[in-house]
Structure formats: C-alpha cells, structure tokens
Coordinates of C-alpha atoms in Angstrom, one line a residue:
Chain Z
M189 CA 35.2 57.6 23.8
S190 CA 36.8 59.5 21.0
D191 CA 40.0 58.6 19.2
Q192 CA 41.8 61.3 21.2
E193 CA 40.8 59.8 24.5
T194 CA 41.6 56.2 23.6
G195 CA 44.8 57.0 21.9
K196 CA 44.0 54.6 19.1
S197 CA 44.4 55.5 15.5
G198 CA 41.2 53.7 14.4
S199 CA 42.4 53.7 10.8
R200 CA 42.2 50.9 8.2
I201 CA 44.7 50.0 5.6
G202 CA 44.6 52.6 2.9
P203 CA 46.8 54.0 0.1
F204 CA 49.2 55.6 2.7
H205 CA 49.9 52.3 4.3
I206 CA 50.4 50.5 1.0
I207 CA 52.7 53.1 -0.5
T208 CA 54.8 53.6 2.7
G209 CA 54.9 49.8 3.2
L210 CA 56.4 49.3 -0.2
I211 CA 58.9 52.1 0.3
L212 CA 59.9 50.7 3.7
L213 CA 60.3 47.2 2.2
F214 CA 62.5 48.6 -0.6
G215 CA 64.5 50.5 2.1
A216 CA 65.0 47.3 4.0
F217 CA 66.5 45.8 0.8
L218 CA 68.8 48.8 0.3
T219 CA 69.8 48.6 4.0
V220 CA 70.9 45.0 3.5
Y221 CA 72.7 45.9 0.3
R222 CA 74.5 48.8 1.9
F223 CA 75.8 46.9 4.9
T224 CA 76.8 43.8 2.9
Q225 CA 78.2 45.4 -0.2
G226 CA 79.6 48.7 1.2
L227 CA 79.4 52.2 -0.1
G228 CA 81.2 51.6 -3.4
P229 CA 78.6 49.7 -5.3
M230 CA 75.7 51.7 -3.9
T231 CA 76.9 55.3 -4.3
N232 CA 78.7 57.6 -6.8
L233 CA 80.9 59.0 -4.0
N234 CA 84.6 59.3 -4.9
N235 CA 87.7 61.0 -3.5
E236 CA 86.6 64.4 -4.8
Y237 CA 83.1 64.0 -3.3
P238 CA 83.4 62.0 0.0
W239 CA 80.1 63.7 1.1
G240 CA 77.1 63.2 -1.2
L241 CA 73.4 63.3 -1.2
W242 CA 73.1 61.7 2.3
I243 CA 75.1 64.4 3.9
S244 CA 73.6 67.2 1.7
F245 CA 70.0 66.3 2.2
D246 CA 69.6 63.8 5.0
L247 CA 72.0 65.6 7.3
L248 CA 72.4 69.3 6.4
C249 CA 68.7 69.7 5.4
G250 CA 67.5 67.4 8.1
V251 CA 69.2 69.3 10.9
A252 CA 68.1 72.7 9.5
L253 CA 64.5 71.6 9.1
A254 CA 64.5 70.2 12.6
A255 CA 65.2 73.6 14.0
G256 CA 61.5 74.1 14.7
G257 CA 62.0 72.4 18.1
F258 CA 64.4 74.9 19.6
V259 CA 62.7 77.9 17.9
T260 CA 59.2 77.0 19.3
T261 CA 60.3 75.9 22.8
A262 CA 62.3 79.1 23.1
A263 CA 59.4 81.3 22.0
C264 CA 57.0 79.5 24.4
Y265 CA 59.2 78.8 27.5
I266 CA 61.9 81.5 27.4
F267 CA 60.1 84.4 25.8
G268 CA 56.8 83.5 27.4
L269 CA 54.7 83.6 24.2
K270 CA 52.2 81.1 25.5
K271 CA 49.8 81.4 22.6
Y272 CA 52.3 79.3 20.6
H273 CA 52.1 76.5 23.2
I274 CA 50.0 74.3 20.9
A275 CA 52.9 74.2 18.4
V276 CA 55.5 73.0 21.0
R277 CA 54.7 69.3 21.0
P278 CA 54.4 68.8 17.2
A279 CA 57.6 70.9 16.8
V280 CA 59.5 68.9 19.4
L281 CA 58.2 65.6 17.9
T282 CA 59.4 66.7 14.4
A283 CA 62.7 67.8 15.7
M284 CA 63.3 64.6 17.7
L285 CA 62.4 62.5 14.7
G286 CA 64.5 64.7 12.4
Y287 CA 67.6 64.3 14.5
L288 CA 67.0 60.6 15.0
L289 CA 66.8 60.2 11.2
V290 CA 70.0 62.3 10.8
V291 CA 71.8 59.8 13.1
I292 CA 70.3 56.8 11.2
A293 CA 71.3 58.3 7.9
L294 CA 74.8 58.9 9.2
T295 CA 75.2 55.2 10.0
Y296 CA 74.6 54.5 6.3
D297 CA 77.0 57.2 5.1
V298 CA 79.9 56.6 7.4
G299 CA 82.2 53.9 6.0
R300 CA 82.6 52.2 9.3
P301 CA 79.5 53.1 11.4
W302 CA 80.6 51.1 14.4
R303 CA 83.2 53.8 14.9
L304 CA 80.6 56.5 15.3
P305 CA 81.3 56.7 19.1
Y306 CA 85.1 57.0 18.5
P307 CA 85.1 60.9 18.7
F308 CA 83.9 60.6 22.3
L309 CA 85.8 57.5 23.4
V310 CA 89.0 57.1 21.4
Q311 CA 90.4 60.1 19.5
S312 CA 91.4 63.4 21.1
G313 CA 90.5 65.7 18.3
T314 CA 88.5 68.1 20.5
T315 CA 89.5 71.1 18.4
S316 CA 87.8 69.7 15.3
V317 CA 84.5 71.4 14.2
L318 CA 83.2 68.0 13.3
F319 CA 83.8 66.8 16.9
E320 CA 81.7 69.7 18.1
V321 CA 78.9 68.9 15.6
A322 CA 78.9 65.3 16.7
L323 CA 78.9 66.1 20.4
C324 CA 76.1 68.7 20.0
V325 CA 73.9 66.5 17.9
M326 CA 74.3 63.6 20.3
I327 CA 73.5 65.8 23.4
Y328 CA 70.7 67.7 21.6
L329 CA 69.0 64.4 20.5
L330 CA 69.0 63.3 24.1
T331 CA 67.6 66.7 25.1
L332 CA 64.8 66.4 22.6
I333 CA 64.0 62.8 23.7
A334 CA 63.8 64.2 27.3
E335 CA 61.6 67.0 26.2
Y336 CA 59.3 64.7 24.3
S337 CA 59.3 62.1 27.1
Q338 CA 56.6 64.2 28.9
V339 CA 54.2 63.2 26.0
A340 CA 55.2 59.6 26.2
F341 CA 54.8 59.6 30.0
E342 CA 51.3 61.1 29.7
W343 CA 50.4 58.4 27.1
M344 CA 51.6 55.7 29.5
R345 CA 50.0 57.6 32.5
M346 CA 53.3 57.8 34.4
S347 CA 52.5 60.9 36.4
V348 CA 55.6 61.0 38.6
A349 CA 58.0 60.8 35.7
R350 CA 56.0 63.3 33.7
S351 CA 56.1 65.7 36.7
L352 CA 59.9 65.4 36.9
V353 CA 60.3 66.3 33.2
M354 CA 57.9 69.2 33.6
K355 CA 60.0 70.6 36.3
S356 CA 63.2 70.5 34.1
I357 CA 61.5 71.9 31.0
L358 CA 63.1 75.3 31.2
F359 CA 66.5 73.8 31.7
L360 CA 66.0 71.5 28.7
T361 CA 64.8 74.4 26.6
V362 CA 67.9 76.6 27.4
L363 CA 70.2 73.6 26.8
G364 CA 68.4 73.0 23.5
V365 CA 68.9 76.7 22.4
I366 CA 72.6 76.6 23.3
L367 CA 73.3 73.3 21.6
S368 CA 71.3 74.3 18.5
T369 CA 73.1 77.6 18.2
M370 CA 76.4 75.8 18.4
H371 CA 75.8 73.0 15.9
Q372 CA 73.6 74.7 13.4
S373 CA 76.4 77.3 12.9
S374 CA 79.1 74.7 13.1
L375 CA 77.6 72.7 10.2
G376 CA 78.4 75.8 8.1
A377 CA 81.8 76.2 9.7
L378 CA 82.7 72.7 8.4
Y379 CA 83.0 74.4 5.0
L380 CA 85.4 77.1 6.2
I381 CA 88.2 74.7 5.7
A382 CA 87.6 74.5 1.9
P383 CA 87.9 78.1 0.5
S384 CA 89.7 76.8 -2.6
K385 CA 87.0 74.2 -3.3
M386 CA 83.9 76.3 -2.9
H387 CA 82.6 78.9 -5.2
P388 CA 83.2 82.5 -3.8
L389 CA 79.5 83.3 -3.9
W390 CA 78.8 80.6 -1.4
Y391 CA 82.1 80.7 0.5
S392 CA 82.3 83.3 3.2
A393 CA 83.9 83.8 6.6
Y394 CA 80.3 84.4 7.7
I395 CA 79.0 81.0 6.5
P396 CA 78.4 79.8 10.2
V397 CA 76.1 82.9 10.7
Y398 CA 74.3 82.1 7.4
F399 CA 73.7 78.6 8.4
F400 CA 72.4 79.6 11.9
V401 CA 70.1 82.4 10.6
S402 CA 68.7 80.2 7.8
A403 CA 68.1 77.4 10.3
I404 CA 65.8 79.7 12.3
V405 CA 63.9 80.4 9.0
A406 CA 63.8 76.7 8.3
G407 CA 62.5 76.0 11.8
L408 CA 59.7 78.6 11.7
S409 CA 58.7 77.6 8.2
M410 CA 58.7 73.9 9.0
V411 CA 56.4 74.4 12.0
I412 CA 53.9 76.2 9.8
V413 CA 54.2 73.5 7.1
E414 CA 54.0 70.6 9.6
M415 CA 51.0 72.1 11.5
S416 CA 49.2 72.8 8.2
L417 CA 49.7 69.2 7.1
A418 CA 48.6 67.8 10.5
R419 CA 45.5 70.0 10.3
R420 CA 44.8 68.6 6.8
F421 CA 45.4 64.9 7.4
L422 CA 45.2 64.4 11.2
R423 CA 42.4 66.9 12.0
H424 CA 40.4 64.3 13.8
K425 CA 43.3 64.2 16.3
M426 CA 43.2 67.9 17.0
D427 CA 41.3 69.3 19.9
E428 CA 39.5 72.6 20.0
A429 CA 42.4 74.5 21.5
H430 CA 44.7 73.4 18.7
E431 CA 42.1 74.3 16.1
R432 CA 41.6 77.7 17.7
G433 CA 45.3 78.5 18.1
Y434 CA 46.3 77.4 14.6
D435 CA 45.8 80.8 13.0
D436 CA 47.8 82.5 15.8
V437 CA 50.7 80.2 15.2
V438 CA 50.7 80.6 11.5
L439 CA 50.4 84.4 11.6
G440 CA 53.0 84.8 14.4
F441 CA 55.5 82.5 12.9
G442 CA 54.9 84.0 9.5
K443 CA 55.7 87.4 10.8
A444 CA 58.8 86.2 12.5
A445 CA 59.9 84.3 9.4
A446 CA 59.4 87.4 7.2
F447 CA 61.8 89.5 9.4
V448 CA 64.4 86.8 9.9
L449 CA 64.4 86.1 6.1
A450 CA 64.8 89.8 5.4
G451 CA 67.8 89.8 7.9
Y452 CA 69.2 86.7 6.1
V453 CA 69.1 88.4 2.7
S454 CA 70.7 91.5 4.2
L455 CA 73.5 89.4 5.7
K456 CA 74.1 87.7 2.3
L457 CA 74.4 91.1 0.6
L458 CA 76.8 92.2 3.3
G459 CA 78.9 89.1 2.7
L460 CA 79.0 89.9 -1.0
A461 CA 80.2 93.4 -0.2
V462 CA 82.9 92.3 2.3
D463 CA 84.4 89.8 -0.1
N464 CA 83.8 92.0 -3.2
D465 CA 82.1 89.1 -5.0
W466 CA 79.8 91.3 -7.1
S467 CA 81.5 90.5 -10.4
Y468 CA 80.6 86.8 -10.0
L469 CA 76.9 87.7 -10.2
M470 CA 77.3 88.1 -14.0
T471 CA 78.3 84.4 -14.4
G472 CA 76.2 81.2 -14.6
F473 CA 76.9 80.5 -10.9
G474 CA 75.8 84.1 -10.2
A475 CA 72.4 83.4 -11.9
L476 CA 72.0 80.3 -9.6
F477 CA 73.0 82.4 -6.6
L478 CA 70.4 85.1 -7.5
V479 CA 67.7 82.5 -8.1
E480 CA 68.4 81.1 -4.6
L481 CA 68.7 84.5 -2.8
L482 CA 65.9 86.4 -4.6
G483 CA 63.6 83.6 -5.6
F484 CA 63.8 81.4 -2.6
F485 CA 64.6 83.9 0.2
A486 CA 63.6 87.5 -0.7
L487 CA 60.4 86.5 -2.4
P488 CA 59.1 84.4 0.5
A489 CA 60.1 87.2 2.9
Y490 CA 57.8 89.5 1.0
I491 CA 55.0 87.0 0.7
F492 CA 55.3 86.2 4.5
A493 CA 55.1 90.0 5.2
I494 CA 52.0 90.4 3.0
G495 CA 50.4 87.4 4.6
A496 CA 51.1 88.6 8.1
R497 CA 49.9 92.1 7.4
E498 CA 46.7 91.1 5.7
R499 CA 46.1 88.0 8.0
R500 CA 46.0 85.7 5.0
T501 CA 47.1 82.3 6.4
G502 CA 47.0 80.7 3.0
L503 CA 49.7 83.0 1.7
I504 CA 51.9 82.3 4.7
K505 CA 51.5 78.5 4.2
W506 CA 52.7 78.8 0.6
A507 CA 55.6 81.1 1.6
A508 CA 56.6 78.5 4.3
G509 CA 56.7 75.7 1.8
W510 CA 58.6 77.9 -0.6
S511 CA 61.2 78.9 2.0
V512 CA 61.6 75.2 3.1
L513 CA 62.5 74.5 -0.6
G514 CA 64.9 77.5 -0.4
I515 CA 66.7 76.0 2.5
V516 CA 67.0 72.6 0.8
L517 CA 68.3 74.4 -2.4
N518 CA 70.8 76.4 -0.3
R519 CA 72.2 73.4 1.5
I520 CA 72.6 71.4 -1.7
N521 CA 74.2 74.4 -3.4
V522 CA 76.7 74.8 -0.6
S523 CA 77.6 71.1 -0.3
L524 CA 77.3 69.8 -3.8
V525 CA 76.8 72.4 -6.6
A526 CA 79.2 75.2 -5.4
Y527 CA 81.6 72.6 -4.0
N528 CA 84.4 71.5 -6.4
W529 CA 83.0 74.1 -8.8
K530 CA 86.3 74.1 -10.8
L531 CA 86.0 70.5 -11.8
T532 CA 84.9 69.7 -15.4
V533 CA 81.4 68.6 -16.0
G534 CA 82.2 64.9 -16.3
E535 CA 84.0 65.0 -12.9
H536 CA 81.0 66.3 -11.0
Y537 CA 79.1 64.1 -8.6
F538 CA 75.5 63.1 -9.2
P539 CA 73.8 60.7 -6.8
G540 CA 73.1 57.2 -7.9
W541 CA 69.5 55.8 -7.9
M542 CA 70.1 53.8 -4.7
E543 CA 71.2 57.0 -2.9
F544 CA 68.0 58.6 -3.9
G545 CA 66.1 55.5 -2.9
L546 CA 67.6 55.5 0.6
T547 CA 66.9 59.2 1.1
I548 CA 63.2 58.5 0.1
F549 CA 63.2 55.6 2.6
I550 CA 64.6 57.8 5.4
V551 CA 62.0 60.6 4.7
T552 CA 59.2 57.9 4.6
L553 CA 60.4 56.4 7.8
G554 CA 60.1 59.9 9.4
L555 CA 56.5 60.3 8.1
V556 CA 55.5 56.9 9.4
L557 CA 57.0 57.6 12.8
Y558 CA 55.4 61.0 13.0
R559 CA 52.0 59.6 12.1
Y560 CA 52.4 56.8 14.6
C561 CA 53.2 59.2 17.5
A562 CA 50.7 61.9 16.5
T563 CA 47.8 59.4 16.2
R564 CA 48.5 57.7 19.5
M565 CA 50.0 60.1 21.8
P566 CA 48.7 63.5 23.0
V567 CA 50.6 65.6 20.5
L568 CA 47.9 67.4 18.7
H569 CA 45.5 67.4 21.7
E570 CA 45.6 67.6 25.5
H571 CA 45.5 64.3 27.4
P572 CA 42.2 64.4 29.3
E573 CA 44.0 63.5 32.6
Y574 CA 46.7 66.2 32.2
T575 CA 44.9 69.3 31.2
D576 CA 47.0 71.5 33.5
T577 CA 49.4 74.0 31.8
H578 CA 52.7 72.5 30.6
Chain O
M73 CA 82.6 97.8 -10.3
Q74 CA 86.4 97.9 -9.8
D75 CA 87.9 94.8 -11.4
S76 CA 91.6 94.8 -10.3
F77 CA 93.5 96.0 -7.3
H78 CA 97.1 96.8 -7.2
T79 CA 97.6 96.6 -3.4
L80 CA 95.9 94.9 -0.5
Y81 CA 95.1 98.4 0.8
D82 CA 93.2 99.2 -2.4
F83 CA 91.2 96.1 -2.0
L84 CA 90.4 96.6 1.7
L85 CA 89.5 100.3 1.1
H86 CA 87.2 99.4 -1.7
S87 CA 85.5 96.3 -0.1
E88 CA 85.1 97.9 3.3
S89 CA 83.7 101.1 1.9
T90 CA 81.1 99.1 -0.1
A91 CA 80.4 97.0 3.1
Y92 CA 79.8 100.1 5.2
I93 CA 77.5 101.6 2.6
T94 CA 75.6 98.3 2.2
M95 CA 75.3 98.1 6.0
G96 CA 73.7 101.6 6.2
L97 CA 71.3 100.7 3.4
V98 CA 70.5 97.4 5.0
L99 CA 69.7 99.1 8.3
I100 CA 67.3 101.5 6.6
F101 CA 65.7 98.7 4.6
L102 CA 65.2 96.5 7.7
L103 CA 63.6 99.4 9.6
C104 CA 61.2 100.1 6.7
F105 CA 60.5 96.4 6.4
W106 CA 59.7 96.1 10.1
L107 CA 57.4 99.1 9.9
F108 CA 55.7 97.6 6.8
L109 CA 55.3 94.3 8.7
I110 CA 53.7 95.8 11.9
Q111 CA 51.8 98.6 10.2
R112 CA 48.4 97.0 10.5
D113 CA 48.9 95.4 13.9
E114 CA 46.9 98.0 15.8
D115 CA 43.9 97.5 13.4

C-alpha cells in the first residue's frame, strides 16, 4: 500500500525535524518565561504601543493570510467552480491552523489571558468593534473546525459523522463567508478610533473596506503559495487529480488575484482623493506608501495578469509570494509604522528579540501542524474509501 | 495641488471633484485591465 492509503508519513528524522524541534524547544522556554515573568520583561510594549509585533504579525497578518479558507470554499460551493475543489481541503486546513495560531498568539499577548472569555460571559460591551472581532473569530474558528472535521472523520473512517458534515457544508460555507466579511473588515475598523495617531496616508474612513479587499488578495495568494509549497515538498502525498488540477487552481486564482489587486489599488487611490492626501506623497512616509502601493500591490497585479494571460504558472507563483509580502508590509505599516507617527524616533516601538522568537515559534508550530495533518490525513489526495464528490 | 482651503465648502468641492474624476478614471482603467486579462481566454 502507498503512503496515501496507509496515511503514514513514512519519513525519517531529517533537517526539518531537527530545526523545527529546536525552535519548538526554544518556544517552550519562551512560553514558560512569558507566563512566569509577564509581558514587561519579555516585550518592548509600553503605554504608547500596547499592541506590538504579536498583534501586527501574528494576529493581523495571520487572520488576513488565513482568508484562503472562505475564498476557496465560496468559489467551490457557492459559485460552483468545482475545478477548484482540490484546493478546498488544503485551504481550509491552512485557515483553521491560521486561526488556531491567532488564538494561541493572543493568549501570549493579552495581559490576563484567563479573561479571554470575558467579552462573552461578563462584560456588556456589545457595541465594541473588538467584541465583534472576538465573537466572529471564535465562531469562525469553530466553523473551520467543523468544515475540516470531514477530513478527520474520513481519516478515522467515521462515515456517519462525515456524512452529517457533508450535508451541512453549504451552510458552513455561507456562515464562513459572512463571518469572514465581518471580522476581516472589523480588524481595519479597530483603527478608526485613532485618527490622530495614524498617518493620514494609512488612515481612512474606508480602512475596513481596504482590510477586507486586501484579505481576499491574501487568501487567493496564500492558496497559490501553499499549494505550490505542498507540491514541492509533499508531492508524494498528492494524487493524480491534485497534480492535474494544480495548474487550473494557480491560473484561476492568479487571474482573480490580478483583478482584485487592481480593484484594491483603485480603492486606495480613491481614498487619497476623498481625503485630499496627495501632498503627503512627497514626504518620507509618502515614499513608503508608494513602495507599498505600487511595489507590493500594483506590480503583483500586473505580474498576475501577465501570468494568467500567457498561462505562465511560474510568474503567478512569484506574484503570489510577492503579494503575501505586500499584505504583511501593509498590516505592519498600519499597526506599527504609521501608528504614533508623530512620536520622536527614540519613542518608537521596536520588538524585542523574545517577541521575534515567539513569532518564529508560532509560525513553526503552524508548519509542523500542517505537515502532520497533510501527511496523515486525506488533504492532498482522496481517501480511497470516500471517492464520491464532496 | 491646492495647499490651503479657507472654508469647508472649498475643501469638499475640491476633494469631491477630485474623487469623482478619479472614480471615472478608475472605472475606465478597471474595464481596460479586465479586457487585458481575458483577452487570450478564447485562444
């Protein structure tokens, strides 16, 4: 029997295991340090910057890059684009792990993590944007777990449970799209409260729209990046259908990403016009804004378009990686660089080495969990006993 | 680019005029970009 049929990884200890093992060990040390010594000794956070790298990268980037789940399921189950079906399971797995790691990262970042359930159980601040984000992220994580459970049930050969999930897949997809639309935009809406703290080039009344549209780009790009990486490193786990459909996914998602990116750049230009921020473009922050907008959004849009027109998957893969970097740059600019921009250089926040260490630990944890699931469960191939359409 | 405005009306007139012109240009750009994107689909 092949690896796919047995569901075993069949791999020996290699450089991947050693490097990730060391990082996880180091992460365990940082975890003990964080929960015994508190945030003060571990981070460079202060009253001006209560949100640092863990919110900027682990949460804002994590949520945006996990948008592939709702984008792919909507394309397949709502719009009926069945040729993208092979991308659904890897995308849902990535999204589920992404949101899981966001919640894990949040427990490190929140001063008193045992109070995380308080928004639902104790306080009555239901008009808060943060409450809406918390509620949506919680329900969406549960939705993703439910969507992914069909894979786990196949793996465990629990046919009845799998069949129940299959019957509710359209409901789960619609719920996922609604919740994602709400919280992806609300993450941007969190910054609406700070017009005096944010640089005018990044502050806009339309920031929730920017966050939502850029999250769609992030989702499309991440599916391309993640499927390309899986094809490179886990090819032995892919069946023929996944191999055959790979080009369709890359070309289709590349074309969609090109158009959505063009729309995003257009919306940003409209934002500049509405707020009359043109004069700021001639400053240092303006240069950074143009690098972000033209270099990391307009350029990938053009490369995506060329790749989709000429059916060059290699170009699309590069553009996808580039736009993922663009999303990361945008979220860091919004939450750290353009935030408190009037402070002097010495007053600006820069993450401590342990903050970087914990972020690397969280990303590595995600990689290890993805590899664990993808090598054992029917993610990149059909389960031989459940070959019916799903 | 106009640097200073004496009244709110001046500011709104200027920024909304620019926004409407940008909107028109954006719509033309997006249409052209879409045609560029799908041009070779039938091949």
